[in-house]
Amino acid sequence: MELSFSSEELAFRDEVRAFIRDNLPRDVQQRMIEGREIGKQDIVDWQRKLNAKGWAVPHWPRAWGGQNWSPVHEYILIDELQSAPAPQPLPFNVSMVGPVIATFGSDEQKKTFLPGTANLDIWWCQGFSEPGAGSDLAGLKTTARREGDFYVINGQKTWTTLAQYADWIFVLARTNPQAAKKQEGISFILVDMKTPGITVRPIQLIDGGHEVNEVWFDEVKVPAENLVGEENKGWDYAKFLLGNERTSIARVGVSKQRLRRVRELAAKERAGDARLLDAPWFREKLAGIEIDLKALEITQLRVLAEARKSGKHGAPDPKSSILKIKGSEIQQATTELLMDVVGPLAMPYQRSTDAEDDGNATPIGPDDAAYAAPTYFNWRKISIYGGSNEIQRNIIAKAILGF
Amino acid sequence: MELSFSSEELAFRDEVRAFIRDNLPRDVQQRMIEGREIGKQDIVDWQRKLNAKGWAVPHWPRAWGGQNWSPVHEYILIDELQSAPAPQPLPFNVSMVGPVIATFGSDEQKKTFLPGTANLDIWWCQGFSEPGAGSDLAGLKTTARREGDFYVINGQKTWTTLAQYADWIFVLARTNPQAAKKQEGISFILVDMKTPGITVRPIQLIDGGHEVNEVWFDEVKVPAENLVGEENKGWDYAKFLLGNERTSIARVGVSKQRLRRVRELAAKERAGDARLLDAPWFREKLAGIEIDLKALEITQLRVLAEARKSGKHGAPDPKSSILKIKGSEIQQATTELLMDVVGPLAMPYQRSTDAEDDGNATPIGPDDAAYAAPTYFNWRKISIYGGSNEIQRNIIAKAILGF
Amino acid sequence: MDFDFTDEQRLLRDSVAKLFANRYGDFEKRNGYAKQPDGFDRAIWTEYAEVGLLALPFDEKHGGFGGGPVETMIVMEEIGKNLALEPYLPSVVFAGAILRHGASDAVKDEIIPKIAAGEAIIAVAHTERQSRYDLNDVTTTARRDGDGYVIEGDKTVVIGGNSADYLIVSARMSGARRDRDGIALFLVDAKAEGVSRRGYAMQDGLHGAEVSLANVRVPASRRVGNLPVLERAADEAIAAVCAEAVGVMEALIAMTVDYMKTRKQFGVAISVFQALQHRAVDMYVAAEQARSMAIFAALSAASDDAKERGEAMAMAKSAIGKAARFVGQQAIQLHGGIGMTMEYKAGHLFKRLTMIDLQFGDADHHLRRLAA
Amino acid sequence: MDFDFTDEQRLLRDSVAKLFANRYGDFEKRNGYAKQPDGFDRAIWTEYAEVGLLALPFDEKHGGFGGGPVETMIVMEEIGKNLALEPYLPSVVFAGAILRHGASDAVKDEIIPKIAAGEAIIAVAHTERQSRYDLNDVTTTARRDGDGYVIEGDKTVVIGGNSADYLIVSARMSGARRDRDGIALFLVDAKAEGVSRRGYAMQDGLHGAEVSLANVRVPASRRVGNLPVLERAADEAIAAVCAEAVGVMEALIAMTVDYMKTRKQFGVAISVFQALQHRAVDMYVAAEQARSMAIFAALSAASDDAKERGEAMAMAKSAIGKAARFVGQQAIQLHGGIGMTMEYKAGHLFKRLTMIDLQFGDADHHLRRLAA
């Protein structure tokens, strides 16, 4: 039994750190440290650097850029990116549609899409959620009607992250409305965002940012060859896709970075006659979260070690639900801690929603005051999306406790 | 809007305080302060004093010793008894079987039982719960078979508090096993504990004490005139009875007394170089509970004021479920605080289960060390009995939130 | 012991509720009000004046209606339910209390009628960059100069400061940064020479300002109190904001329960899921306990005993802050994504609850204050 | 990174599990063991010796098996699952660690074989009436006298002290009550003149004693360490008790889940109620997080870096204490009345968890230690 990484793994970690240090633009890193948005081009540029290094899609098949790494290597890369902090490869590309195409797509689809997907030449968004169906994904209503060599799509998707940047969207649509079970009769279709009949409407979130959208389909004609795999088997591919994100679900690196930042800021703030960082109540709060995070990190490593051993690369382990539940609770706790640091200075709304903003307006209060409350607001989503924490509890209740 | 009691109410409170001061034996009070058990005779003697004063059954009909008080007066009496602390009139007598007999019993039953019930000449215990039915009281299996002028009772009751002291037991038993609904066909029967066929077996709880019992009925012959009200209507009487305890459910006085005690003890304990009571972490914990308790006290008064206004004396207000939930959480939190005061000295088992023990063995640690852990263990029951906190949440969900 | 409103109080509540039903019944209108130059709609403010709300807490001899903390509670609870944007709390409740307790009769006779008529808005400029929630942490200075004072310093997060006609500024006349002695309050004309302001929206849609005072001259007659006056006024404002929080929580819980009954997942309304039901129950229980504390705060706010009053406010604000955080977070969780969108009221209720916790000190701050 | 046991470790676990299955598989037997004079069954202790458990952590050159913290974790987890009564933790783990780190080779050669053979039980007498959880808070004195020491003082809650053949006593040779310097450890024969003991059961069924030392003479050779040695041994004991807690929680959660599946209310198994399911899930999640921390503690326990090791133990013990309290309380709540009865194992698991939190410092104590 051994908690530390092997020397080979440690060497890889050092390589990742060096790569980030030498290649990540300082201003991008600084924006991320402060909780500000980063621009589309920054994300694209960085993913291309990672891809050039072979690190954008290490978990893909070797033929399409994969590295055949162990889950531990994948985790080290993600954890270092989160800790730096640096942008992660766009999940819609590398963890979602990419693996689906690589596994279930036609040779033509692979050739057409995979290189550009890895290199972020194509920016994908996800057309799964609908207004009527949140956690109940299979209750979707969007239809794809076959007409000759085309599918004609009608319906509405929502919570579509960064659709405003997207070149393509992968859509779950109902191709057989008469299917006996709601999970049947769904197909997985790739759609060019420039196709006539698609309308993207921004949804503004309570933090003031614009990261999600509604995407409307009105008689959108899509070539039939954009169907992935078999017609009416889309639910299987969706499940495959949703089970694919196991190495970064706990977002330990994100919380580590946030706590580091909180310490830095609290060392600069005064509370009464002393530094805030020296106030016992603040230190105890901080320590409480650090303990939880340490436990989570080890739980994450245990799940990884299990995955490495079983060889079921990325197969959904119901214990991942622990990672999601605790990971989101801890991330949310760190945002509350940031509010504690800033105190009353969190109240003014001084956040620019413009990712290209140079941030040169005189800030009110300490460096991160402007982003404390918006981050707190925005991060409430973490326990909602990707299967709410209530859904995760249902999974554990059923799959582990046998209820 | 006014939070304080009226001058008349304050005068009554002073009268209660004076009565307790002048009449409650010091050693009984001291045992209660320390969390030790008190003996049967102490409880009997005290209730007789209260009854002589007219305070044992103020909420009963005037003809049987009632005082026609407002709910506020009832609350003041109970709160002062809890705060003193002094024993409360035995609930099985004064809040349970007494009001049922007074409301639904025959004239003969009233004459036979009510005076002795008020004066604790008869000690009652409650024969409701059964091993198979906890929160699902109506699922009871004990039967009462009519044979001529008798009922013959068979079955098992459990969690019967202080059955070892009891002269009589009031039993819910199934008189019509064929009834359509499980709530129908149940009767409410009074049984002399000396009747042949009754066996009382102690249940030892995890604190080491003996406060509950199993009561077995094996062909127990009970005169038919001991049926209360109508045959098969027992469920209605049981519901009436269970809705009768609204003025003391929050047990605010008990928690006030416990916190006072915690402060006293913490002022004597040292933590490092200072008094424990001066340690910020301890003070903050204490303050947190005091805040909760203050809120609960006012919520209790709001429910009382509502009851006084509506005139529905003792009718179950679903808001009482708040009192039960928060009251039990706070009481349990005070027992944890007591453990904090005592620290490692809570570990030895030095509690005597003998209520007549003079407590003269050299104690280990501070005064209450011996009772800290047993009280903590024992008080876990508070969120279980009398309708578990989960049941209380179901009540609020249905009756208030309309789910 | 009595938790009923008098007939007059019921009338007050109904008239306030009616005003807000007209103006805020359609929640989308709020967005329009917020975009106006002051961050609220002046016409609504005029209505406040017409209904008498702006004169409510002041003595009749200064043109007020002599209302007390219970009347303020009634108004604030409705403000909370409706997320009203007008600067009632900073101007009428908080600054008003300073004037009531600290100003000379001459100043009262001059200013209070203007407040009552809706012609003067006042904001209290007490927070500084380093002060966090401590009212005694003051570096802004006031030095005697002839028959007046000269004030110098920077104030931050002055709620209502963007639209204020007057600012009440806490300034240090003597002593070290955190000394309790040596602090005075001054009523400063917001357009006086040397006063500069940078107004902004706040996270909850209310507005505030950064205020700089560079050699600002104030006549001696405009000295309107000291630290105890500021603390007493803050205590009254705390009671008021507790009542507001109760209104916000009530509205948010009602929205959440309604949403649960209509929102379908897996073919059934999500209100059938017991785990979610119990969560809603816990929110309700927390809110009822908070309501008890808001009543406690209101009924303690008029006490002349500063220690007793301060303790009551610390208890109340701590309880309210904790409940506000729990209710707000759980409401968003139970709503799912929709609760996080700008166009839906629930998210705004959540944001206001979050800011209420920060206003006048958060739950932990007051817990420590109580434990100290 | 590797969380698997080696083949030897698996063998160890299986043999311990088998021993306990025989002895504790029928839970009612435990009651009988507890009533024996020592508070446990000597025959079982002999079995520990036969299987090699009592020699486990000691160097091979002193007759041990050279096991490390992971081996101890394996044993302690099984002890936890079975609520075993034998004084393995105080004697082999805690006192054993003091001997390993602080005793001379001569003392080791004399004592360790006795421990290994089950012939000597040792208890650590460090807690005093005023010390709470602070190992440096020592008023018991040791003064030099000829070629030995004379010890004087009172110790409380000496776990395993009732049946111990030797006591390791912390005593102050110089300095003030809470000074870190000037503390020494002495191996005292429990039957030495001047040693008096009052044994008792503890809340969880384990046993301990009050110990008085009046003019107790100890040879100089029996000085077995100082405060750093005591702290290091306590750290190893903390890692061990964390593992025990994980075993207790595992057993308690399994019992609770089983009970929920069989217990019927309102005509259905209570396991169908989602609110109860989610509570059980939260218990499971807490226990898994606790397991991670117990592993962390075991893998940090052998570190020579006192600061790093102490921090790891503070983190682990705080996490374990919090989880233990939550899991214990919720298990009783989900069981209802049956969980509160003496004859049912769940209540005893709950009580042991409660005492584990108090042993070596509760969750808050270690949180403060970490934050200091």
PDB file of C-alpha atoms in Angstrom, chain B residues 34 76 78 230 259 265 273 285 378:
ATOM      1  CA  GLU B  34     -26.842  16.114  37.374  1.00  0.00           C
ATOM      2  CA  ILE B  76     -45.474  28.744  32.083  1.00  0.00           C
ATOM      3  CA  ILE B  78     -44.327  23.333  32.427  1.00  0.00           C
ATOM      4  CA  GLU B 230     -67.087   2.469  22.086  1.00  0.00           C
ATOM      5  CA  LEU B 259     -27.246  25.148  29.074  1.00  0.00           C
ATOM      6  CA  LEU B 265     -19.402  23.301  34.700  1.00  0.00           C
ATOM      7  CA  ASP B 273      -4.205  27.968  30.453  1.00  0.00           C
ATOM      8  CA  LYS B 285     -20.586  26.515  20.114  1.00  0.00           C
ATOM      9  CA  ASN B 378     -30.154   8.127  26.067  1.00  0.00           C
TER      10      ASN B 378
END
